[in-house]
Short mmCIF file of C-alpha atoms and ligand atoms in Angstrom, two decimals:
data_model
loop_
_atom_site.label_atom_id
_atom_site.label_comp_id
_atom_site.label_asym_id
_atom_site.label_seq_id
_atom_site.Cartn_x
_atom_site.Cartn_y
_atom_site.Cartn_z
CA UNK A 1 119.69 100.12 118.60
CA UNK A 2 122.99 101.86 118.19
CA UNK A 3 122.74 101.50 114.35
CA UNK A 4 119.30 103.70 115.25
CA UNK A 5 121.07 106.34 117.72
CA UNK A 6 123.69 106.84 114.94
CA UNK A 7 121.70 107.22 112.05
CA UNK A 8 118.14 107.63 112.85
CA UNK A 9 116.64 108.92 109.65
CA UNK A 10 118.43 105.68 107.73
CA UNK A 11 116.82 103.25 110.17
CA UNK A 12 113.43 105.00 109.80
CA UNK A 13 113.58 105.17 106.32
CA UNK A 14 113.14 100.88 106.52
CA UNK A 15 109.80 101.44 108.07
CA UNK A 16 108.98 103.93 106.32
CA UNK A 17 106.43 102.99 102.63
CA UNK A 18 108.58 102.23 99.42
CA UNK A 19 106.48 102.96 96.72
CA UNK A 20 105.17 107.13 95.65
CA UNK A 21 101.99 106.23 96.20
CA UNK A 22 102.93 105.20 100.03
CA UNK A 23 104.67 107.70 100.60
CA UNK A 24 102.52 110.76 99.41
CA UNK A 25 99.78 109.36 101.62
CA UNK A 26 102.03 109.40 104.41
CA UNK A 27 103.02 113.09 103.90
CA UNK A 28 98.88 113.69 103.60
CA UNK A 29 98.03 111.48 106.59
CA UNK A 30 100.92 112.18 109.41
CA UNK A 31 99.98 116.03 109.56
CA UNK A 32 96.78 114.75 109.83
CA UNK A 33 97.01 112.12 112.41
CA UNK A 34 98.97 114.82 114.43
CA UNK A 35 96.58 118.00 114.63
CA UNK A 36 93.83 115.21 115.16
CA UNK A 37 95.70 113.99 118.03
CA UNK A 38 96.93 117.35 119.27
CA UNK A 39 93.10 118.82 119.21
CA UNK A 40 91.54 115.83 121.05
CA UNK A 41 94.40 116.11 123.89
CA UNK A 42 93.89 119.84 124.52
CA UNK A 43 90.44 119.30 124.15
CA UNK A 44 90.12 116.19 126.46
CA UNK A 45 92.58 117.83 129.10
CA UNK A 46 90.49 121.29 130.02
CA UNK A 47 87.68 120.99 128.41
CA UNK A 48 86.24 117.65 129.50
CA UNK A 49 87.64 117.38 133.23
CA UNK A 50 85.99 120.96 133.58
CA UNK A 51 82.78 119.84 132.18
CA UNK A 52 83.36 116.08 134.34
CA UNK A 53 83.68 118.64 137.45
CA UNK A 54 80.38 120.74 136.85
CA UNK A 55 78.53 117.54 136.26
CA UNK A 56 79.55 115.86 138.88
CA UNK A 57 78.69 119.28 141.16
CA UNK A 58 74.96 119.90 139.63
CA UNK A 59 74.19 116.48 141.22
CA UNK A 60 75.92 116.77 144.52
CA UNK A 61 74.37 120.08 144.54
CA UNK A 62 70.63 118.28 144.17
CA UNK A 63 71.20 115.66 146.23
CA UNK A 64 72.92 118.53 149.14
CA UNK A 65 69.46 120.97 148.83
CA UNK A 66 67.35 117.40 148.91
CA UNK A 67 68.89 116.53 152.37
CA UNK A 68 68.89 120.06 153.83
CA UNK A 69 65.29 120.33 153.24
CA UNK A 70 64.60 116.76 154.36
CA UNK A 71 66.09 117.35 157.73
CA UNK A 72 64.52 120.59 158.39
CA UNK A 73 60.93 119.83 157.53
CA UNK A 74 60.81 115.89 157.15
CA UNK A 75 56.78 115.67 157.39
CA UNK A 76 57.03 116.59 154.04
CA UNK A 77 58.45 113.98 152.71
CA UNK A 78 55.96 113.10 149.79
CA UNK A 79 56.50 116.42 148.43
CA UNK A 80 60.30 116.45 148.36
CA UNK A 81 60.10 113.56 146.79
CA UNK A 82 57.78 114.68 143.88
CA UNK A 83 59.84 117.75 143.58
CA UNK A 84 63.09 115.99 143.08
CA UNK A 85 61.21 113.55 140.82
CA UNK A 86 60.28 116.12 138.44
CA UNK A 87 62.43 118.74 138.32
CA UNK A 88 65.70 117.00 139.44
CA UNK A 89 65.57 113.83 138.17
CA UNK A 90 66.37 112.56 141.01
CA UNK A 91 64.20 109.50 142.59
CA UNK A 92 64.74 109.54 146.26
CA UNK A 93 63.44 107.24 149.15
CA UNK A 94 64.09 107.36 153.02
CA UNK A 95 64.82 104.02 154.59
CA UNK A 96 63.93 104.62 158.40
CA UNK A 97 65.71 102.88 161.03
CA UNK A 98 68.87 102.01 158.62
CA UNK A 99 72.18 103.08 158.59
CA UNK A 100 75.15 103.20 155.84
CA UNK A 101 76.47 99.91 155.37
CA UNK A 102 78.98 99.88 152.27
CA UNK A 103 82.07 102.24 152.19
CA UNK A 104 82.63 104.01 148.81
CA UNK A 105 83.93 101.31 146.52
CA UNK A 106 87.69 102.18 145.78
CA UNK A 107 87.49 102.94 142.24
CA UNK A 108 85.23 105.51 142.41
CA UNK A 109 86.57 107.49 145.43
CA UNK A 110 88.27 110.96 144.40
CA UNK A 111 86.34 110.94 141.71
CA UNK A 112 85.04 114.54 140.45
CA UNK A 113 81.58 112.89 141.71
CA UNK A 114 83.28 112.07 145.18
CA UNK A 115 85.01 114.83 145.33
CA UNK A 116 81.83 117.42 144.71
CA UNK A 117 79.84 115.56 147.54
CA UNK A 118 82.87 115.93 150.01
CA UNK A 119 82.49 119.64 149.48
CA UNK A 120 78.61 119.90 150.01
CA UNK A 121 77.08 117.47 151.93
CA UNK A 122 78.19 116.60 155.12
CA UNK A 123 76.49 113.92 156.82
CA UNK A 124 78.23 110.41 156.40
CA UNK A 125 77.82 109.50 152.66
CA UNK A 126 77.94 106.47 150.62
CA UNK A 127 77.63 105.91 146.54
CA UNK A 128 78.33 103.26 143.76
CA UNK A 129 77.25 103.10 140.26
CA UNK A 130 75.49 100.09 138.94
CA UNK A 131 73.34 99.89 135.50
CA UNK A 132 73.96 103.05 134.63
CA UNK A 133 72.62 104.26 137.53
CA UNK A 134 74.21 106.47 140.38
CA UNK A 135 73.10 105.24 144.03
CA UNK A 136 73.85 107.90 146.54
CA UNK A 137 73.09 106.92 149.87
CA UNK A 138 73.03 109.59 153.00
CA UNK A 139 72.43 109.62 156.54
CA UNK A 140 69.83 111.80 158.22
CA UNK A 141 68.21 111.43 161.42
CA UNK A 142 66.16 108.32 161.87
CA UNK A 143 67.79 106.90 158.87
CA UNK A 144 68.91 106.88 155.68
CA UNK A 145 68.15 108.84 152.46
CA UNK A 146 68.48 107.40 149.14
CA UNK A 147 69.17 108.82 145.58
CA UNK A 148 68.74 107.12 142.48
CA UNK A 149 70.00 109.22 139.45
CA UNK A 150 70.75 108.38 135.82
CA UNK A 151 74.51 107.71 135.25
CA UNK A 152 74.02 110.07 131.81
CA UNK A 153 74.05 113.07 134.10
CA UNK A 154 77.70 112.77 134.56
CA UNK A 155 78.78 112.61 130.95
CA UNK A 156 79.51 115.07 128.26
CA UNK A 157 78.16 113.89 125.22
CA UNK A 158 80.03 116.68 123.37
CA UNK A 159 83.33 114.95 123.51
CA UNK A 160 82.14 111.65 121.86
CA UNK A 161 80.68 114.01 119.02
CA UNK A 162 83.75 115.63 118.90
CA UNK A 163 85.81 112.57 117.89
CA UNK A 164 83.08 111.17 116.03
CA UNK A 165 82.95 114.49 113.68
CA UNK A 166 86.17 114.51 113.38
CA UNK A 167 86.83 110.65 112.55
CA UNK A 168 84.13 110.71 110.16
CA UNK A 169 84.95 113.85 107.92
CA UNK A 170 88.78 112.87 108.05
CA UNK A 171 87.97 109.43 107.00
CA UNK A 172 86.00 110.99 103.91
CA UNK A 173 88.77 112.96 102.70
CA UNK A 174 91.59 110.32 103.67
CA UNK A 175 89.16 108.12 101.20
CA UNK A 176 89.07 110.77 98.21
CA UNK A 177 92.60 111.81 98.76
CA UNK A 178 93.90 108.19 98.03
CA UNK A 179 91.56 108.22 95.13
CA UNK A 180 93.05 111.14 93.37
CA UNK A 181 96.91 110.35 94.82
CA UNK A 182 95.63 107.07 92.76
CA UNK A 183 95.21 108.51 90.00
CA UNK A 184 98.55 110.73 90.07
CA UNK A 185 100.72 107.80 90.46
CA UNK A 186 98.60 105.40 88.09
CA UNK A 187 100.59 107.31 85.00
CA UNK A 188 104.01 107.30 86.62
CA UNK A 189 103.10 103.79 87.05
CA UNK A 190 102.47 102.91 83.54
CA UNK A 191 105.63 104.61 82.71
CA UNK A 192 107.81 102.93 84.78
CA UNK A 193 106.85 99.37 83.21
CA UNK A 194 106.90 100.92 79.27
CA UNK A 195 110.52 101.38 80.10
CA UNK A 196 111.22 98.25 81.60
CA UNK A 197 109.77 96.69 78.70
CA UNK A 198 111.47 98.74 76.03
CA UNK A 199 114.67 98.27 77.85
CA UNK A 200 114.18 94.95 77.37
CA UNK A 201 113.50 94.80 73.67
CA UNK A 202 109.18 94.40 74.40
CA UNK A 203 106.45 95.84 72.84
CA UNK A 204 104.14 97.75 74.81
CA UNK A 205 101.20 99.38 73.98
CA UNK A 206 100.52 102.90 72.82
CA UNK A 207 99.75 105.12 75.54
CA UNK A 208 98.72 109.07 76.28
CA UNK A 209 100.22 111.47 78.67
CA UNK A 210 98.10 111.84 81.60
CA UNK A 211 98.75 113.49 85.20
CA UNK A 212 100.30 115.91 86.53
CA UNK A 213 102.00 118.29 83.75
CA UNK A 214 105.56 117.18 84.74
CA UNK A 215 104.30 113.49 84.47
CA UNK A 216 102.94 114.78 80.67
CA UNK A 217 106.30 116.09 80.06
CA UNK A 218 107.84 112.98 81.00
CA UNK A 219 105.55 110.83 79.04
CA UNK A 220 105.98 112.93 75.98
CA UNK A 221 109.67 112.95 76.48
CA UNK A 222 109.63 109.37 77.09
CA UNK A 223 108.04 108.66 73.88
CA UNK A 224 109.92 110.88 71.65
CA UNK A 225 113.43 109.19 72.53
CA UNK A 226 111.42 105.67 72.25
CA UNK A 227 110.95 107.04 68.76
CA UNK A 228 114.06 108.60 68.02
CA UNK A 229 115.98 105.80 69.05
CA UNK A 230 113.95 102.92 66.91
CA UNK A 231 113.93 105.46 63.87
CA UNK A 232 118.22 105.26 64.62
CA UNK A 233 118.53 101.59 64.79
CA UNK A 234 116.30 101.03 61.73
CA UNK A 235 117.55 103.62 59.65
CA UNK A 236 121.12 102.05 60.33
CA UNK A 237 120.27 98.51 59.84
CA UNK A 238 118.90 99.14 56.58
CA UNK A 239 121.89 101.28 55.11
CA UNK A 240 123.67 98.37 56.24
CA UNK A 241 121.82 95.77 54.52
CA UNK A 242 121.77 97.80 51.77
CA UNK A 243 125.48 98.61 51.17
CA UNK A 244 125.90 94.75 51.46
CA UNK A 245 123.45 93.84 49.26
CA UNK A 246 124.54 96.10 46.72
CA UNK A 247 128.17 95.24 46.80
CA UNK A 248 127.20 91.43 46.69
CA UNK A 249 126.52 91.69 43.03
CA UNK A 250 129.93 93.30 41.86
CA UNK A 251 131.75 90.86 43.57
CA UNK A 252 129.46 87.84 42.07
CA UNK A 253 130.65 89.71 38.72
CA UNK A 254 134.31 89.52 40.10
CA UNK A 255 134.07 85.76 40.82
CA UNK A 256 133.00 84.78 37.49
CA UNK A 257 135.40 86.67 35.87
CA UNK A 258 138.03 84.96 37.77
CA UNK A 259 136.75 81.81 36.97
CA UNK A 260 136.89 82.64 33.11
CA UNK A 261 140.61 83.43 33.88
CA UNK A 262 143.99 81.21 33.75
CA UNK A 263 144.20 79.38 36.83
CA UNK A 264 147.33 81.03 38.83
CA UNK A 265 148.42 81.72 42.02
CA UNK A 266 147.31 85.20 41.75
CA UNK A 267 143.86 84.15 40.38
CA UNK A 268 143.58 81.67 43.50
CA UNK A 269 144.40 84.57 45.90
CA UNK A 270 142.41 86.68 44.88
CA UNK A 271 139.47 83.96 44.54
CA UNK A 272 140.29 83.03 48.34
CA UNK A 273 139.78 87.09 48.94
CA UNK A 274 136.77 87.21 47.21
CA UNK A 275 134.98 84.32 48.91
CA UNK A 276 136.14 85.88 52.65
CA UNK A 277 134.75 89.05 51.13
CA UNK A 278 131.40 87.35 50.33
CA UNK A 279 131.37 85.61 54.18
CA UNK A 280 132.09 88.91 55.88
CA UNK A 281 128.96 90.29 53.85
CA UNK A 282 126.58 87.26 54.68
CA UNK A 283 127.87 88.42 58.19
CA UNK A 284 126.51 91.92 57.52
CA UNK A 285 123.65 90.82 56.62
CA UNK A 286 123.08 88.52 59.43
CA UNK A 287 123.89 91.27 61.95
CA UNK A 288 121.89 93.94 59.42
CA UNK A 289 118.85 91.85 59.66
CA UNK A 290 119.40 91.06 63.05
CA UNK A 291 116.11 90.74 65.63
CA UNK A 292 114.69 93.79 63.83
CA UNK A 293 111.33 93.13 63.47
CA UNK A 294 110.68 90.25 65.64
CA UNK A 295 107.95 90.43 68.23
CA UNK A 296 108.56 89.42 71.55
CA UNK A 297 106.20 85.97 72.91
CA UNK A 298 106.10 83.69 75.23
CA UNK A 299 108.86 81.08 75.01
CA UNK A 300 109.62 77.58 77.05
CA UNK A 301 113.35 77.79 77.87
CA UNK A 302 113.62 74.36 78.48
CA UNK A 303 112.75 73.36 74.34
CA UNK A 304 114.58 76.64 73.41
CA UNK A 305 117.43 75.44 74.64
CA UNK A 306 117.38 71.62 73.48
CA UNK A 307 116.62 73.10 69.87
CA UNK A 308 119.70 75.36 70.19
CA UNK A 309 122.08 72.72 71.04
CA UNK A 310 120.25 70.56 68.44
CA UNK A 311 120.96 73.39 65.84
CA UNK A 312 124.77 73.88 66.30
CA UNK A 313 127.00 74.39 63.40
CA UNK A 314 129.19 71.52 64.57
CA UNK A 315 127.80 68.45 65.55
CA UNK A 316 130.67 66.29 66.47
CA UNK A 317 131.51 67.82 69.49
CA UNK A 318 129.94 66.45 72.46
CA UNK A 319 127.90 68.87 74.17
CA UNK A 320 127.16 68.39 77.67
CA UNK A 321 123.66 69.95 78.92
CA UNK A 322 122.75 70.17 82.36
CA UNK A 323 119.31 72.40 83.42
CA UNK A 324 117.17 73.26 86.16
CA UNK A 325 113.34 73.98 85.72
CA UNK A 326 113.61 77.16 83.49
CA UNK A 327 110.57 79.85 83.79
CA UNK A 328 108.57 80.77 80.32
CA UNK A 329 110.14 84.27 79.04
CA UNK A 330 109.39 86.80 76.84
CA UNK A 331 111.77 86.66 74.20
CA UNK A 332 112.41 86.68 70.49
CA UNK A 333 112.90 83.26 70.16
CA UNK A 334 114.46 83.92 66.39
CA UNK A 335 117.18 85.99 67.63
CA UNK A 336 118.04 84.44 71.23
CA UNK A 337 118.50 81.17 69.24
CA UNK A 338 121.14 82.29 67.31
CA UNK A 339 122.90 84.52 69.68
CA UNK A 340 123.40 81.08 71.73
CA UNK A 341 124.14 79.07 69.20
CA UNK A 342 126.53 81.92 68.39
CA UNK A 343 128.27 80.58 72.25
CA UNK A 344 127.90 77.24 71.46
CA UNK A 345 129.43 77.61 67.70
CA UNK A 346 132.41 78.83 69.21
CA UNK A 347 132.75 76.79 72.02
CA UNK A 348 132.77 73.88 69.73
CA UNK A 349 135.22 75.33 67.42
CA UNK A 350 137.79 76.62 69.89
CA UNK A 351 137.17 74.03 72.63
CA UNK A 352 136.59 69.77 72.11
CA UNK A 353 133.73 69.57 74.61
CA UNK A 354 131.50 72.01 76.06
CA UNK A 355 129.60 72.32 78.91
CA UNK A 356 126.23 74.16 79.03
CA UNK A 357 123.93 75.26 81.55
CA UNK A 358 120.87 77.29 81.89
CA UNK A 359 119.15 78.36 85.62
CA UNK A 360 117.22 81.41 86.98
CA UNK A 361 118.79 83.82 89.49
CA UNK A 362 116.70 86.58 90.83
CA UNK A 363 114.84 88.13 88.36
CA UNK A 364 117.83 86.81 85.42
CA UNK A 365 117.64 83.70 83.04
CA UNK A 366 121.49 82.97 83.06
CA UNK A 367 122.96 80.29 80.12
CA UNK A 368 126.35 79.61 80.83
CA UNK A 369 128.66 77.72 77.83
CA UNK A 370 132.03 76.52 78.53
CA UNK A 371 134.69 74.75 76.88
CA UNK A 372 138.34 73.56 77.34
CA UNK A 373 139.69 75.56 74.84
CA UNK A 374 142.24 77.56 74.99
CA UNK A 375 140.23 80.65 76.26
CA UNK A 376 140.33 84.56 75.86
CA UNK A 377 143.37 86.23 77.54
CA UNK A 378 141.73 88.68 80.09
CA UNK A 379 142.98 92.04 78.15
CA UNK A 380 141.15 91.09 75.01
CA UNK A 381 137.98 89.83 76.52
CA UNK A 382 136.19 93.17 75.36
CA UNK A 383 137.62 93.48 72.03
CA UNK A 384 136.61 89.67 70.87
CA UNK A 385 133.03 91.71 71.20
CA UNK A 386 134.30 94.31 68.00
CA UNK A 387 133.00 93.50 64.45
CA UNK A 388 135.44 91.30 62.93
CA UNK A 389 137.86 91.15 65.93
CA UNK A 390 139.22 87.67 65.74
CA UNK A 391 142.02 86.35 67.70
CA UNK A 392 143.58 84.45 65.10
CA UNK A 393 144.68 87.11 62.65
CA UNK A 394 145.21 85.37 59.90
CA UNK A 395 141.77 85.84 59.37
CA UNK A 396 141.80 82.14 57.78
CA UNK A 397 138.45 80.92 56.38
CA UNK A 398 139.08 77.57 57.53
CA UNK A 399 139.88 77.98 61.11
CA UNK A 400 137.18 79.91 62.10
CA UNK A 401 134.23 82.84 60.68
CA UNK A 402 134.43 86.46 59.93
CA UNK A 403 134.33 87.54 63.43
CA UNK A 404 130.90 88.78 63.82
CA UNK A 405 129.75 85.88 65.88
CA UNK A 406 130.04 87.84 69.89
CA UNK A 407 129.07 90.99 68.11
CA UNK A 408 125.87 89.62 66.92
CA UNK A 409 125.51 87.79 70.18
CA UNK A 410 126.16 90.89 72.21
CA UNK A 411 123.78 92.97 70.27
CA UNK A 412 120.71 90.44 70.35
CA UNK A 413 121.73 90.13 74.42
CA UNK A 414 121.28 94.13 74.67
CA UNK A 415 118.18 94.31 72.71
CA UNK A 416 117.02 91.95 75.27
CA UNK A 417 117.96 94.24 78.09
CA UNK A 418 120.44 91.63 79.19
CA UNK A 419 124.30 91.43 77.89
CA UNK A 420 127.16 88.62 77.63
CA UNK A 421 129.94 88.78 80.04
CA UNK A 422 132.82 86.28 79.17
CA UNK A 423 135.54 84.98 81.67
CA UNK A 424 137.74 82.16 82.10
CA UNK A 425 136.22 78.94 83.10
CA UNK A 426 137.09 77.20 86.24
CA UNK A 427 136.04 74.03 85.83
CA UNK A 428 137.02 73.10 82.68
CA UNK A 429 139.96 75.49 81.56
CA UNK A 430 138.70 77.74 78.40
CA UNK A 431 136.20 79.96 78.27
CA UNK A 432 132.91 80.81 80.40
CA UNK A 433 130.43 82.53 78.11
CA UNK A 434 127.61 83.51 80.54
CA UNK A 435 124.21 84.98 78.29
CA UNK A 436 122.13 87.04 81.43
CA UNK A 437 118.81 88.01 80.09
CA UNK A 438 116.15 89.53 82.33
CA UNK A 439 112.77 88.23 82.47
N1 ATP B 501 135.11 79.75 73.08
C1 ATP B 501 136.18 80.44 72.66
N2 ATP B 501 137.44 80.06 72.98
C2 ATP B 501 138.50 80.75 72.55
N3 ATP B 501 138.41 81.87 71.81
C3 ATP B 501 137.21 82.31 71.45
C4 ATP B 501 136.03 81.63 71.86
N4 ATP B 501 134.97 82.30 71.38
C5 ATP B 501 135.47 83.34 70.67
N5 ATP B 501 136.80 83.35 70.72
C6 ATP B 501 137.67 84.32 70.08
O1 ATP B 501 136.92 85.52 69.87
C7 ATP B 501 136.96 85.84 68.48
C8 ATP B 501 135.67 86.49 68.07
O2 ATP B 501 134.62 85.55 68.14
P1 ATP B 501 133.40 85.71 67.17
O3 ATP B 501 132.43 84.66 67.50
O4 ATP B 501 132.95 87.13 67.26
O5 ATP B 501 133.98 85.48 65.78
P2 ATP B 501 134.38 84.12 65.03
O6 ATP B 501 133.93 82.97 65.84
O7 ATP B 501 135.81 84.22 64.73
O8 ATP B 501 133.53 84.24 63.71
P3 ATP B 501 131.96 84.08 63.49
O9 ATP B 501 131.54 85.38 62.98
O10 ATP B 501 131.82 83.00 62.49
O11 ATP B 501 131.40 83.73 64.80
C9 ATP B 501 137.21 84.56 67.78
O12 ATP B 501 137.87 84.75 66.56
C10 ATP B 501 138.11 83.82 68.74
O13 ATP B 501 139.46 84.17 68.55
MG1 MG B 502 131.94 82.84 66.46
#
C-alpha cells in the first residue's frame, strides 16, 4: 500500500497488459468504457427518475379521477368500471362492506409510485405489487375500491434500449477493432521472433513487410542488416580460408626442400617452424570453415554430450560426467561439438581430471567443464579468448595447440546467441569453463 501511495503509476503498471497488442486495446477500450459509463449515469440520474416520477403520477392520477367519480355518483358503478377498463387500463372492483387491511409493504413506500398517490388521493390507501401487477387498494364509503394495473406502466422501456444500443454497437466495433489491432501487431510479432532466431544463429523463413509503414520500414531495415551482416561474415571466412589454403602449398614446397637439405640445427629449427606454421593454418582453417553453413535441427543434449566426451582429443584423463534431464535444442550439432570438446581438450591438457556438467536454467542450456589445473589468472581471462593467445609463450608444439581453441569456442558460442564465460573453479581448483547457450 505505501509502495502504491509512493509510486502509483509503477504499481499500476503490474496490472496493467504486457504485450502491444494488450495494451493498444486498452488505450481503445478505457475511453470507451468511460463515456459509456459517463452517458448511462447522466442519463440514468435525470432522465429516468423524471420519467419514473411521471409514470408513477399518470397512474395515481387514474386511479385519483376513478375514486372522485366513484364517490360522487356511485350508482354508476358499471360504467366507471368500463371506462377505466378501456381507456385507462385500469381494472377496478368495489368490495362493499371491507376495509384496508395490509399497510404499504416497506419496500415500496416513498417510492415515486407512493409518493404520487400521497399527493392526489386522499382517502386511506394501500398498494403492493405482485406478478407484475400493481394492486392499489382505496377506501370509499361503504367500502373499498380496488385497482388492478399492469406493472409495465411504471417502466421506461427507453432506458433498457438505451444500454442495449449502446452495448451492442460497442461490442461490434470492440470486435473489429481487435481484428485489425490483430493484424497491426501480427507483423511486429513475426519480427520479434526472426530476430530471436537470427540472434541465435537459426534459420527463419523469408518474410514480406507488412503493417503499418514504420513496421515496413523496420522489416526492410531488419532484413537489409540480416543481409549485410551474413554477406560480412562469409565474405571474411572465405578470404580467410583462402589465404590459408594458398599459403599451405609454399610451405609444403619449403618442407621438402628442407628435407632434401643437410640435417643441422638450423635445418631442424626451421623444420620445427614450419610444422607450427602448418598447425596454426589447419587452425585457420578450422576457425575459417567454422559453423558456416550448417543448418540448425533438433538435437538430444543428453547423446550430444556423451559423444563429445567420447570424442576428446585425450583419452586418458578421467572425465567425470554428471547430468540432469537436458531439453532437445536447436543447434548445429557440428559446431557445438567441437566448441565443447574445445573445453574439454583443454581441461584435459591443463588439468588431470575434469569435471563436467550440463543442466537447464531458465530459458539457458548451461555445460560447465572444470579441472584442477592450474587455472587462468583473473586479468588474462579475456585475452586467453584472442587468436593465438596462449599462456605458455613458448608457443611449444608439444605442450599445448596454436591457441585458437577458446577463440573458436567463443565464436561457435556467439553464433549460437549464447557465449563462454570462464572463472576459477571452486570445487576443484583450476578452471570453470561455463558454455550458456539459449534455447
Ligand atoms: N583449462 C585450462 N586451464 C588452464 N589454462 C587454460 C585452460 N584452457 C585454456 N587455458 C589457457 O588459455 C590459452 C588459450 O587456450 P586455447 O584453447 O585458445 O588455445 P590452446 O589450447 O593453447 O590451443 P588450441 O588451439 O589447440 O586449443 C591456452 O594456451 C592456455 O594457456
Ligand atoms: Mg585449446
Amino acid at each position: 500500500m505505501k509502495y502504491f501511495l509512493k509510486h502509483p503509476f509503477k504499481a499500476l503498471k503490474a496490472y496493467l497488459p504486457k504485450s502491444m497488442f494488450g495494451r493498444s486495446l486498452l488505450i481503445l477500450v478505457l475511453p470507451l468504457v468511460l463515456i459509456e459509463g459517463v452517458a448511462a449515469y447522466v442519463f440514468l440520474d435525470s432522465h429516468w427518475e423524471r420519467v419514473a416520477k411521471m409514470l408513477a403520477r399518470n397512474i395515481a392520477g387514474e386511479v385519483a379521477a376513478a375514486i372522485d367519480l366513484y364517490t360522487h355518483t356511485p350508482d354508476q358503478e358499471a360504467f366507471y368500471k368500463s371506462l377505466a377498463g378501456t381507456y385507462l387500463k385500469l381494472r377496478m372492483d368495489f368490495v362493499p362492506g371491507e376495509k384496508i387491511q395490509s399497510p404499504i409493504p416497506e419496500e415500496w413506500k416513498d417510492t415515486a409510485l407512493d409518493m404520487a398517490l400521497k399527493d392526489q388521493v386522499f382517502t386511506p390507501y394501500t398498494f403492493n405489487i405482485q406478478n407484475r401487477e400493481i394492486l392499489i387498494d382505496a377506501e370509499v364509503a361503504g367500502g373499498v375500491l380496488k385497482f388492478i394495473t399492469p406493472l409495465n406502466r411504471l417502466c421506461s422501456k427507453s432506458f433498457f434500449l438505451f444500454i442495449m444500443w449502446v452495448s451492442i454497437t460497442s461490442a461490434i466495433f470492440l470486435l473489429i477493432a481487435v481484428a485489425f489491432m490483430h493484424n497491426q501487431v501480427k507483423p511486429l510479432r513475426r519480427l520479434a521472433i526472426a530476430a530471436d532466431r537470427f540472434g541465435k544463429g537459426r534459420s527463419f523463413p523469408a518474410f514480406k513487410p507488412e503493417g503499418a509503414i514504420e513496421i515496413r520500414k523496420l522489416t526492410h531495415a531488419f532484413t537489409n542488416m540480416k543481409e549485410r551482416l551474413q554477406r560480412q561474415l562469409t565474405q571474411k571466412a572465405d578470404m580467410l580460408a583462402g589465404v590459408s589454403h594458398d599459403l599451405r602449398t609454399p610451405l609444403t614446397r619449403m618442407r621438402l626442400q628442407l628435407a632434401m637439405m643437410m640435417p643441422s640445427p638450423e635445418v631442424d629449427g626451421l623444420q620445427k617452424d614450419i610444422e607450427e606454421m602448418n598447425k596454426m593454418l589447419e587452425g585457420y582453417l578450422t576457425f575459417a570453415r567454422g559453423e558456416g553453413l550448417e543448418e540448425t535441427c533438433e538435437t538430444n543434449m543428453n547423446d550430444f554430450l556423451q559423444e563429445a566426451i567420447e570424442g576428446r582429443a585425450d583419452l586418458q584423463t578421467v572425465v567425470h560426467y554428471t547430468s540432469h534431464p537436458l531439453p532437445v535444442v536447436y543447434v548445429k550439432p557440428q559446431a557445438l561439438k567441437r566448441c565443447v570438446m574445445n573445453l574439454i581438450n583443454n581441461a584435459t591438457r591443463y588439468g588431470h581430471e575434469v569435471w563436467v556438467k550440463a543442466f537447464t536454467d531458465k530459458d539457458y542450456l548451461i555445460i560447465v567443464v572444470e579441472d584442477d589445473g592450474t587455472g587462468i589468472p583473473d586479468e588474462k581471462i579475456e585475452e586467453v579468448f584472442k587468436p593465438f593467445f596462449r599462456l605458455d609463450s613458448s608457443r611449444n608444439i608439444a605442450t599445448g595447440g596454436v591457441g585458437l581453441g577458446l577463440t573458436i569456442a567463443r565464436d561457435i558460442a556467439q553464433g549460437h546467441g549464447g557465449d563462454i564465460i570462464l572463472s576459477s573453479s571452486v570445487d576443484h581448483g583450476g578452471l570453470k569453463a561455463s558454455l550458456v547457450v539459449p534455447y
